[in-house]
mmCIF file of C-alpha atoms in Angstrom:
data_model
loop_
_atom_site.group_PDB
_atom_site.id
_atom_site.type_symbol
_atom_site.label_atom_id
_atom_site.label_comp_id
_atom_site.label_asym_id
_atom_site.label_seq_id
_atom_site.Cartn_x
_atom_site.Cartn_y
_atom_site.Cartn_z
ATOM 1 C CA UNK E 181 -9.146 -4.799 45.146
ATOM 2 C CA UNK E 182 -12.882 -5.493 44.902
ATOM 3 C CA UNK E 183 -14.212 -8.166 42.474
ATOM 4 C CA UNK E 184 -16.077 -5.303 40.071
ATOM 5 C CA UNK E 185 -12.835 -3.409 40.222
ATOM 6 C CA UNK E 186 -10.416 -7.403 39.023
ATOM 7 C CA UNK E 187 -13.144 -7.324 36.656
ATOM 8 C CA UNK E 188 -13.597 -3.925 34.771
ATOM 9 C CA UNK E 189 -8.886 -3.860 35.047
ATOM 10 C CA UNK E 190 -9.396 -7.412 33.277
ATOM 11 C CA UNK E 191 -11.545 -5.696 30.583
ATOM 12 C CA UNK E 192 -10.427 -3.044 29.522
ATOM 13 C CA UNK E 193 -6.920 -4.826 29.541
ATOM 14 C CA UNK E 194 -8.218 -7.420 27.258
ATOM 15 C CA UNK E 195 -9.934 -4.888 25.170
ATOM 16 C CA UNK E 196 -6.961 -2.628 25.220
ATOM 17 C CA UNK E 197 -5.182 -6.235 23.659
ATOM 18 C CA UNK E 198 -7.257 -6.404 21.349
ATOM 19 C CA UNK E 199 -7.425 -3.296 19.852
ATOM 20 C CA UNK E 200 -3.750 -3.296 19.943
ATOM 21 C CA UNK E 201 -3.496 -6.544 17.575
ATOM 22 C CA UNK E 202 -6.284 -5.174 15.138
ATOM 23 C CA UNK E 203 -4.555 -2.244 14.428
ATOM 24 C CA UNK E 204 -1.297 -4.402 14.087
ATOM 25 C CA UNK E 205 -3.140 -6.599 11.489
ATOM 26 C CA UNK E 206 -4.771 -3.867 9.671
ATOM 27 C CA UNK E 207 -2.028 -1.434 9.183
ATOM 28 C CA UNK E 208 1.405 -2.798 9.812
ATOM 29 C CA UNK E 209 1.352 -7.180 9.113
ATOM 30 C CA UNK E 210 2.342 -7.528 5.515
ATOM 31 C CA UNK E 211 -0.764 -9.086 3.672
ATOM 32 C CA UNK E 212 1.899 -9.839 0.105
ATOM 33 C CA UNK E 213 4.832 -9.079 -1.514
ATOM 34 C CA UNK E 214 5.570 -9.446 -4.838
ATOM 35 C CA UNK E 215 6.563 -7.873 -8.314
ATOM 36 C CA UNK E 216 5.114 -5.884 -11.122
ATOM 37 C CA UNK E 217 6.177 -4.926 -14.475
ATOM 38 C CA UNK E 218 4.834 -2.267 -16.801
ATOM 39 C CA UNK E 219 5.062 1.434 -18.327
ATOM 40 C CA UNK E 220 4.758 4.457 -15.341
ATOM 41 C CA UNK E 221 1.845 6.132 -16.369
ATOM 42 C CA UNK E 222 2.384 8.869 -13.946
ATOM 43 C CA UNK E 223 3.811 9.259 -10.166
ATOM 44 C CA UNK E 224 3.608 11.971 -8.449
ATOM 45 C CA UNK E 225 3.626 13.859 -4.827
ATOM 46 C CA UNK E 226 0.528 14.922 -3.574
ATOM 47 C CA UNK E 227 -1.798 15.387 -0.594
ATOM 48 C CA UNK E 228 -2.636 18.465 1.442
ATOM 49 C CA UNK E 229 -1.785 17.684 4.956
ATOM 50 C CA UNK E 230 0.567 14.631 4.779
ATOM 51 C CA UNK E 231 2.508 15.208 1.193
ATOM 52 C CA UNK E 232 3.231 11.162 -0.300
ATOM 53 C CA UNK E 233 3.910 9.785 -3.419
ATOM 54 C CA UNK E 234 1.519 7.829 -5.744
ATOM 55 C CA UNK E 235 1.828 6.404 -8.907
ATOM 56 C CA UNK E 236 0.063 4.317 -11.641
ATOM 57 C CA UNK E 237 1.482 1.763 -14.023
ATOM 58 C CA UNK E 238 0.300 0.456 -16.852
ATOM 59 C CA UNK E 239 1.025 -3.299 -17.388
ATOM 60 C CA UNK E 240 0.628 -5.493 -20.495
ATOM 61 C CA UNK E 241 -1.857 -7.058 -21.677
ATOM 62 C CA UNK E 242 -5.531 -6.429 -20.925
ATOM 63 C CA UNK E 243 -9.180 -7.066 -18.437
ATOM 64 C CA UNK E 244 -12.680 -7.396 -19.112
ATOM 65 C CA UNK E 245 -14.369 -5.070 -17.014
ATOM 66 C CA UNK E 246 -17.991 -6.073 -17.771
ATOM 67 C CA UNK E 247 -19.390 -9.271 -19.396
ATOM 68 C CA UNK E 248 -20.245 -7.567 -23.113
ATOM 69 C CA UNK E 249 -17.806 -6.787 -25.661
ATOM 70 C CA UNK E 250 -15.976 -3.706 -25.813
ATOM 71 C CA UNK E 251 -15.538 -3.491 -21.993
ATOM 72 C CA UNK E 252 -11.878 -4.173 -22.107
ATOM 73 C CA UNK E 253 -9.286 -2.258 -20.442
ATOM 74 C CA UNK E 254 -5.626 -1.913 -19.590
ATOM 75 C CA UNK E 255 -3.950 -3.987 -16.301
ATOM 76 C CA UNK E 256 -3.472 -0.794 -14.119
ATOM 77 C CA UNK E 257 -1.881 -1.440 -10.702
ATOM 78 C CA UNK E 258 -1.828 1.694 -8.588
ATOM 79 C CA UNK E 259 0.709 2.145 -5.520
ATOM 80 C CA UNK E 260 2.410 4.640 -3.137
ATOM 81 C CA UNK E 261 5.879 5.057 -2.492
ATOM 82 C CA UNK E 262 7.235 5.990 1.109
ATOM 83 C CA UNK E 263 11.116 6.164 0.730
ATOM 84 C CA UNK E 264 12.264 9.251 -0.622
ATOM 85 C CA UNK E 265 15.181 7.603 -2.693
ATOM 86 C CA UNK E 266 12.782 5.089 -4.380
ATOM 87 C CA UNK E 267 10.878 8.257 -5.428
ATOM 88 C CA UNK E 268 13.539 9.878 -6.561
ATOM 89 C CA UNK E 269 14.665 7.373 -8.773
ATOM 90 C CA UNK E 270 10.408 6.717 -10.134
ATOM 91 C CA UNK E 271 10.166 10.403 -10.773
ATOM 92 C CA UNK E 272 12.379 10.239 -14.195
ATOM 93 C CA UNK E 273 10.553 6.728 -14.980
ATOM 94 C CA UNK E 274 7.363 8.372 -16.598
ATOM 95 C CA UNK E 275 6.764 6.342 -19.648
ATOM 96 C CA UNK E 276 9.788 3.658 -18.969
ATOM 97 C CA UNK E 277 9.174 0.334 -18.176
ATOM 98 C CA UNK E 278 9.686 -1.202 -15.094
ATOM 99 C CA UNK E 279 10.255 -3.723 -12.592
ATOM 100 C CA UNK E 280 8.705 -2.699 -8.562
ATOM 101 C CA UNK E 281 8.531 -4.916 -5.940
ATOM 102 C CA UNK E 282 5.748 -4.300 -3.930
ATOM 103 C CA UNK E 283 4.284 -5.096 -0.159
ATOM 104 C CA UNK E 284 0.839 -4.970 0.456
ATOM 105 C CA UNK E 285 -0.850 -3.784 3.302
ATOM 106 C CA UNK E 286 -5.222 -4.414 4.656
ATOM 107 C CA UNK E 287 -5.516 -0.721 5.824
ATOM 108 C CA UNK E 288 -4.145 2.788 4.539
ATOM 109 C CA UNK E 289 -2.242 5.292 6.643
ATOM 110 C CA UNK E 290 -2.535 9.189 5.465
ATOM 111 C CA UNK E 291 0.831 9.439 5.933
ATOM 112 C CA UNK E 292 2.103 5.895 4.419
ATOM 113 C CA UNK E 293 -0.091 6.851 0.791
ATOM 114 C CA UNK E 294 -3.635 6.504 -0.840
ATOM 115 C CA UNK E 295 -3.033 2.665 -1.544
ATOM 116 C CA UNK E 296 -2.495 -0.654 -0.141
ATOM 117 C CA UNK E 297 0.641 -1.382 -2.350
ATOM 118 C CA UNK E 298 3.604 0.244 -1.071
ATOM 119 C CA UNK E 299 6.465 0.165 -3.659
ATOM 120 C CA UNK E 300 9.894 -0.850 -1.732
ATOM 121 C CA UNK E 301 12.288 -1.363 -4.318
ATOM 122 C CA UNK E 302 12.587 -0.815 -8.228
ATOM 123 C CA UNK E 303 14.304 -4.643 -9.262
ATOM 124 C CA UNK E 304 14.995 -3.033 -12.984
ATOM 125 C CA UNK E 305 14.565 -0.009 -15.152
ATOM 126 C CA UNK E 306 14.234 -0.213 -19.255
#
């Protein structure tokens, strides 16, 4: 092997690396976990080429969303679901309240859901 040839194989293996452990970071390392409570607003399937579950809940209690009165609105945490039983169980939880726990993820997939928070579990139903 010629030196230009040790030296464009070290390259591209080190870039090659590297793009290997960005995409690890940005769509499969687990940013947080953790655990929400509140109403389901909705959850449903949608999408038109990869079909995935999303859902909104409402939780108690309230944000500002500006600095002047009158800009406050309900906590809404929005996630996707990727386990079909987990779904299954959300879909006749529209208006209940709930307990998810949740893992959150830097980057989206298309086929993984529109959000960063990927419900795993449902802890309780009310």
């Amino acid at each position: 092997m010629t030196l230009k040839t040790k030296i464009l194989t070290s390259t591209i293996l080190v870039l090659a690396l590297a793009l290997t452990v960005f995409i690890y970071f940005r769509f499969f390392f687990v940013y947080s976990d953790g655990y929400n409570t509140g109403d389901i607003n909705y959850f449903q399937k949608q999408g038109v080429l990869f079909k995935t579950y999303e859902g909104k809940m409402i939780q108690t209690g309230f944000k500002s969303t500006g600095s002047g009165m009158g800009n406050l609105k309900s906590n809404e945490f929005k996630f996707s679901v990727t386990n079909d039983s987990v779904a299954a169980k959300l879909m006749r939880c529209s208006g209940k309240e709930v307990e998810l726990h949740w893992k959150r993820y830097f980057g989206t997939l298309p086929w993984r859901g529109e959000s960063q928070f990927i419900v795993d579990e449902i802890m309780s139903i009310k």
